[in-house]
Amino acid sequence: MKDLIKLKLHESITSILPIGAIVLLLSITLTPMHTGTFMLFLLGVLCLIAGLAIFTMGAEMSMQPLGSKIGASLAKSGKLWLIAGISFIIGILVTISEPDLQILADQVSGVENMVLILTVSVGVGIFLAIAMLKIMFRINLALLLMIFYIIAFALCLFISPNFWSVAFDSGGVTTGPMTVPFIMAIGAGVSGIRSGKNGHDDAFGLVALCSIGPILAVLILGICFSLNGGDYDMSEMIPIVENTRSGMQLYLHSFATHAKDVAIALLPTIAFAFLFQLVTRAFSLKKLIRIGVGIVYTFVGLVIFLTGANEGFRPAGASIGQALAGLGNGYILIPISMLIGFFIVNAEPAVYVLNKQVEQITAGAISAGTMRITLSIGVSAALGLSMLRILTGISILWILIPGYIIALGLSLFVPRFFTGIAFDSGGVASGVMMSAFVLPLSIGACSTVGGNIMTQAFGCVSFVALTPIISIQICGLVYQIKAKRAISRFTSETETFLDYSDSFSSDSTSKTKKEVHS
């Protein structure tokens, strides 16, 4: 156990410290912060390191085995109505209090928080059911995504542009630390039973489909509601902390608030797991105790992580965004945001879960390190595009439509399971840190340049959900080319060896005949 704790702490430190170092360097050079804001950020770094380590350990112990067993049990039942119905309920339960969804909802004006959260949750529930049916019937993921994204872009023609960015951001933030471990484990369980040796082809893609559901749901909501341009009071986003006591009071209050939110988030999942155990008796007492301890770790880790992200990273992000946008013509935002994006994706709890799952299912053919680098490149490009859009004011659709055409086009040329991995990666990369640090950074920058926050600042999360899809599919293309070359080289060497063996055998036979004749 001690070795596991050390491993998780090491992973957390290497994930969080680079972004902490970048913010520290900015704070003493280009973007000096208020002392209180910087103190909150330092506390946030400590909270993120501890929270990420505890959460990932808890997710491995509880969410992954629980989700996998539920998925396998559903597949064994063979009842489509049961699979679809339970998946719909699970999708709503694990999403309705998704932490990063709440962070996003708090920053959207014009729609009540609970209305937006319920809309998104129903969208996830419907598309988790569709994802399960896709596995059962072996429907091509790329085909489904093409159909649903065409519908999404068509819906944009009938609603206000203020809703476009919020809708696509919603698709990104819903697949966060609560939903990803559970959904991916369920998918692995179902695909393992239904797909046999080709299970890895269908094990991925659930997160991708669960991301498009909220986009469609929020776009439909946009027909009934309207959003204003987002007049934000930046003083609320960047609280003034006069001394260490007021800073600690802010953190303690946030701990209590997030403890309540995470408890509400976990309670429906725990209740469902309890009912599942009563009906199926799937776990032994020893495994139940381990799952229970894992749930406690998950709870504690998420509370600590969310407190650090909201109280430490959100004010720092807004402050840096304001300061950078005010330097010269503001274009320094682009390279610095790209640098931040390269490192910040590694601080996402759900990214860790996906990387490990990919490494396990592909038996190490795609390592967690390869996934991490490819994701970092994709997110770096996403933040560069986001800041360019804030500075120029171009429509989000001018980037999203060509981006998804490229992403869906690549899916025709890469191995099938790479498409699922790529679209899942886009979902998990746009999680808590994007809502708590990158979105405030965008809002701060947009407020300085005087842009429309709803159409220019919002949308950065949707870019983070898009670019990793392209970068990982390019990685898949390279992987496929190398695999074909290796097979070709092996075949050529084998043929050469066989030719040599035949020649040697023929020479030996001829020599033997001469000796016998002699």
Tab-separated table of C-alpha atoms in Angstrom, residues 162-378:
chain	number	residue	atom	x	y	z
A	162	ASN	CA	-24.481	32.885	-27.853
A	163	PHE	CA	-25.521	29.251	-27.339
A	164	TRP	CA	-23.017	27.675	-29.735
A	165	SER	CA	-19.961	27.903	-27.479
A	166	VAL	CA	-21.837	26.866	-24.330
A	167	ALA	CA	-23.303	23.822	-26.090
A	168	PHE	CA	-19.960	22.538	-27.381
A	169	ASP	CA	-18.255	23.329	-24.059
A	170	SER	CA	-20.954	21.288	-22.287
A	171	GLY	CA	-19.987	18.261	-24.346
A	172	GLY	CA	-16.443	18.553	-23.070
A	173	VAL	CA	-16.952	19.155	-19.367
A	174	THR	CA	-19.490	16.371	-18.780
A	175	THR	CA	-16.916	13.627	-19.267
A	176	GLY	CA	-14.892	14.375	-16.155
A	177	PRO	CA	-13.535	12.613	-13.044
A	178	MET	CA	-16.919	11.209	-11.995
A	179	THR	CA	-18.189	9.909	-15.319
A	180	VAL	CA	-15.091	8.683	-17.169
A	181	PRO	CA	-13.936	5.914	-14.751
A	182	PHE	CA	-17.467	4.517	-14.531
A	183	ILE	CA	-18.423	4.817	-18.205
A	184	MET	CA	-15.135	3.391	-19.510
A	185	ALA	CA	-15.281	0.475	-17.086
A	186	ILE	CA	-18.866	-0.330	-18.125
A	187	GLY	CA	-17.848	-0.188	-21.777
A	188	ALA	CA	-14.877	-2.493	-21.144
A	189	GLY	CA	-17.172	-4.953	-19.350
A	190	VAL	CA	-19.800	-5.030	-22.105
A	191	SER	CA	-17.319	-5.172	-24.991
A	192	GLY	CA	-15.300	-7.894	-23.259
A	193	ILE	CA	-18.371	-10.153	-23.113
A	194	ARG	CA	-19.889	-9.290	-26.494
A	195	SER	CA	-16.830	-8.821	-28.688
A	196	GLY	CA	-14.486	-11.609	-27.573
A	197	LYS	CA	-10.970	-11.280	-28.930
A	198	ASN	CA	-11.849	-8.064	-30.802
A	199	GLY	CA	-13.147	-6.409	-27.653
A	200	HIS	CA	-10.641	-3.554	-27.843
A	201	ASP	CA	-12.350	-2.343	-31.026
A	202	ASP	CA	-15.538	-1.560	-29.093
A	203	ALA	CA	-14.105	-0.797	-25.649
A	204	PHE	CA	-13.573	2.845	-26.644
A	205	GLY	CA	-16.004	5.392	-28.043
A	206	LEU	CA	-18.454	5.563	-25.136
A	207	VAL	CA	-17.012	8.826	-23.831
A	208	ALA	CA	-17.140	10.240	-27.373
A	209	LEU	CA	-20.847	9.455	-27.745
A	210	CYS	CA	-21.569	10.707	-24.215
A	211	SER	CA	-19.923	14.003	-25.227
A	212	ILE	CA	-22.111	14.582	-28.295
A	213	GLY	CA	-25.302	13.977	-26.260
A	214	PRO	CA	-24.974	17.155	-24.148
A	215	ILE	CA	-24.110	19.215	-27.243
A	216	LEU	CA	-27.381	18.240	-28.930
A	217	ALA	CA	-29.352	18.621	-25.684
A	218	VAL	CA	-28.056	22.153	-24.994
A	219	LEU	CA	-28.570	23.214	-28.621
A	220	ILE	CA	-32.203	22.089	-28.362
A	221	LEU	CA	-32.425	24.006	-25.054
A	222	GLY	CA	-31.235	27.078	-26.963
A	223	ILE	CA	-34.493	27.109	-28.923
A	224	CYS	CA	-36.345	27.870	-25.658
A	225	PHE	CA	-33.840	30.125	-23.848
A	226	SER	CA	-31.610	33.089	-24.656
A	227	LEU	CA	-28.220	34.098	-23.293
A	228	ASN	CA	-26.843	37.597	-22.880
A	229	GLY	CA	-23.346	38.634	-23.795
A	230	GLY	CA	-22.032	37.775	-20.347
A	231	ASP	CA	-21.380	40.904	-18.267
A	232	TYR	CA	-18.966	39.432	-15.746
A	233	ASP	CA	-17.889	41.043	-12.491
A	234	MET	CA	-14.222	40.078	-12.432
A	235	SER	CA	-13.959	41.023	-8.751
A	236	GLU	CA	-16.102	37.972	-7.929
A	237	MET	CA	-13.823	35.699	-9.950
A	238	ILE	CA	-10.687	37.124	-8.321
A	239	PRO	CA	-11.451	37.482	-4.573
A	240	ILE	CA	-9.347	39.908	-2.564
A	241	VAL	CA	-7.526	38.091	0.235
A	242	GLU	CA	-5.976	40.481	2.744
A	243	ASN	CA	-4.126	37.988	4.967
A	244	THR	CA	-3.448	34.309	5.608
A	245	ARG	CA	-6.436	33.952	7.962
A	246	SER	CA	-8.957	35.140	5.382
A	247	GLY	CA	-7.313	32.845	2.819
A	248	MET	CA	-7.655	29.814	5.064
A	249	GLN	CA	-11.258	30.745	5.852
A	250	LEU	CA	-11.987	30.841	2.127
A	251	TYR	CA	-10.463	27.382	1.686
A	252	LEU	CA	-12.276	25.896	4.689
A	253	HIS	CA	-15.615	27.223	3.421
A	254	SER	CA	-14.842	25.782	-0.015
A	255	PHE	CA	-13.924	22.396	1.515
A	256	ALA	CA	-17.334	22.246	3.192
A	257	THR	CA	-19.165	23.267	0.003
A	258	HIS	CA	-17.370	20.756	-2.195
A	259	ALA	CA	-17.728	17.986	0.392
A	260	LYS	CA	-21.489	18.437	0.130
A	261	ASP	CA	-21.420	18.565	-3.697
A	262	VAL	CA	-19.228	15.465	-4.057
A	263	ALA	CA	-21.293	13.548	-1.498
A	264	ILE	CA	-24.410	14.310	-3.539
A	265	ALA	CA	-22.541	13.232	-6.672
A	266	LEU	CA	-21.413	9.913	-5.189
A	267	LEU	CA	-24.584	9.013	-3.273
A	268	PRO	CA	-26.687	7.908	-6.297
A	269	THR	CA	-23.780	5.808	-7.603
A	270	ILE	CA	-23.302	4.193	-4.181
A	271	ALA	CA	-27.037	3.478	-3.921
A	272	PHE	CA	-27.068	1.913	-7.388
A	273	ALA	CA	-23.999	-0.193	-6.534
A	274	PHE	CA	-25.705	-1.378	-3.332
A	275	LEU	CA	-28.809	-2.463	-5.250
A	276	PHE	CA	-26.646	-4.159	-7.872
A	277	GLN	CA	-24.854	-6.175	-5.176
A	278	LEU	CA	-28.154	-7.176	-3.549
A	279	VAL	CA	-29.501	-8.491	-6.855
A	280	THR	CA	-26.380	-10.115	-8.347
A	281	ARG	CA	-24.093	-10.912	-5.381
A	282	ALA	CA	-21.277	-10.120	-7.795
A	283	PHE	CA	-18.626	-9.198	-5.201
A	284	SER	CA	-17.178	-11.077	-2.270
A	285	LEU	CA	-17.005	-9.429	1.154
A	286	LYS	CA	-13.289	-8.716	0.694
A	287	LYS	CA	-13.892	-6.993	-2.655
A	288	LEU	CA	-16.810	-5.004	-1.206
A	289	ILE	CA	-14.593	-3.683	1.581
A	290	ARG	CA	-11.936	-2.709	-0.970
A	291	ILE	CA	-14.549	-0.927	-3.121
A	292	GLY	CA	-15.880	0.864	-0.033
A	293	VAL	CA	-12.404	2.094	0.904
A	294	GLY	CA	-11.886	3.160	-2.718
A	295	ILE	CA	-15.097	5.210	-2.672
A	296	VAL	CA	-13.896	6.992	0.492
A	297	TYR	CA	-10.585	7.772	-1.244
A	298	THR	CA	-12.473	8.998	-4.319
A	299	PHE	CA	-14.597	11.296	-2.160
A	300	VAL	CA	-11.678	12.766	-0.212
A	301	GLY	CA	-9.525	13.172	-3.313
A	302	LEU	CA	-12.214	14.943	-5.316
A	303	VAL	CA	-13.050	17.332	-2.470
A	304	ILE	CA	-9.403	18.336	-2.065
A	305	PHE	CA	-8.831	18.555	-5.824
A	306	LEU	CA	-11.930	20.666	-6.541
A	307	THR	CA	-11.173	23.033	-3.676
A	308	GLY	CA	-7.676	23.671	-4.996
A	309	ALA	CA	-8.896	24.045	-8.580
A	310	ASN	CA	-11.670	26.503	-7.742
A	311	GLU	CA	-10.092	28.591	-4.997
A	312	GLY	CA	-6.478	28.490	-6.185
A	313	PHE	CA	-6.394	28.019	-9.950
A	314	ARG	CA	-9.529	29.909	-11.030
A	315	PRO	CA	-8.475	33.325	-9.585
A	316	ALA	CA	-4.939	32.809	-10.922
A	317	GLY	CA	-6.249	31.952	-14.390
A	318	ALA	CA	-8.481	35.043	-14.557
A	319	SER	CA	-5.670	37.289	-13.284
A	320	ILE	CA	-3.150	35.955	-15.821
A	321	GLY	CA	-5.665	36.277	-18.667
A	322	GLN	CA	-6.377	39.919	-17.826
A	323	ALA	CA	-2.699	40.804	-17.531
A	324	LEU	CA	-1.528	39.043	-20.708
A	325	ALA	CA	-4.314	40.523	-22.836
A	326	GLY	CA	-3.243	43.978	-21.668
A	327	LEU	CA	0.355	43.572	-22.853
A	328	GLY	CA	0.833	45.317	-26.210
A	329	ASN	CA	-1.676	43.981	-28.728
A	330	GLY	CA	-2.332	40.876	-26.610
A	331	TYR	CA	-0.832	38.340	-29.040
A	332	ILE	CA	1.583	37.128	-26.368
A	333	LEU	CA	-1.494	35.259	-25.088
A	334	ILE	CA	-1.115	32.673	-27.861
A	335	PRO	CA	2.366	31.197	-27.162
A	336	ILE	CA	1.969	31.356	-23.374
A	337	SER	CA	-1.459	29.678	-23.532
A	338	MET	CA	-0.010	26.949	-25.749
A	339	LEU	CA	2.737	26.360	-23.188
A	340	ILE	CA	0.146	26.162	-20.402
A	341	GLY	CA	-1.989	23.801	-22.472
A	342	PHE	CA	0.909	21.411	-23.079
A	343	PHE	CA	1.314	20.791	-19.338
A	344	ILE	CA	-2.122	21.395	-17.843
A	345	VAL	CA	-3.814	18.416	-19.523
A	346	ASN	CA	-1.690	16.073	-17.382
A	347	ALA	CA	-3.397	17.489	-14.287
A	348	GLU	CA	-6.809	16.163	-15.419
A	349	PRO	CA	-7.870	13.180	-13.232
A	350	ALA	CA	-9.866	11.599	-16.074
A	351	VAL	CA	-6.848	11.684	-18.427
A	352	TYR	CA	-4.972	9.382	-16.062
A	353	VAL	CA	-7.879	6.903	-16.103
A	354	LEU	CA	-8.051	6.860	-19.921
A	355	ASN	CA	-4.280	6.496	-20.407
A	356	LYS	CA	-4.110	3.503	-18.072
A	357	GLN	CA	-7.161	1.905	-19.702
A	358	VAL	CA	-5.634	2.308	-23.183
A	359	GLU	CA	-2.328	0.800	-22.029
A	360	GLN	CA	-4.073	-2.184	-20.427
A	361	ILE	CA	-6.488	-2.958	-23.279
A	362	THR	CA	-3.816	-2.624	-25.987
A	363	ALA	CA	-1.382	-4.725	-23.889
A	364	GLY	CA	1.178	-1.911	-23.931
A	365	ALA	CA	1.119	-1.394	-27.719
A	366	ILE	CA	0.000	2.186	-26.979
A	367	SER	CA	1.757	3.316	-23.804
A	368	ALA	CA	0.422	5.823	-21.296
A	369	GLY	CA	3.481	7.990	-22.074
A	370	THR	CA	2.670	8.107	-25.792
A	371	MET	CA	-0.922	9.053	-25.005
A	372	ARG	CA	0.233	11.770	-22.615
A	373	ILE	CA	2.565	13.445	-25.148
A	374	THR	CA	0.013	13.258	-27.972
A	375	LEU	CA	-2.723	14.715	-25.773
A	376	SER	CA	-0.411	17.515	-24.633
A	377	ILE	CA	0.311	18.509	-28.237
A	378	GLY	CA	-3.403	18.526	-29.065
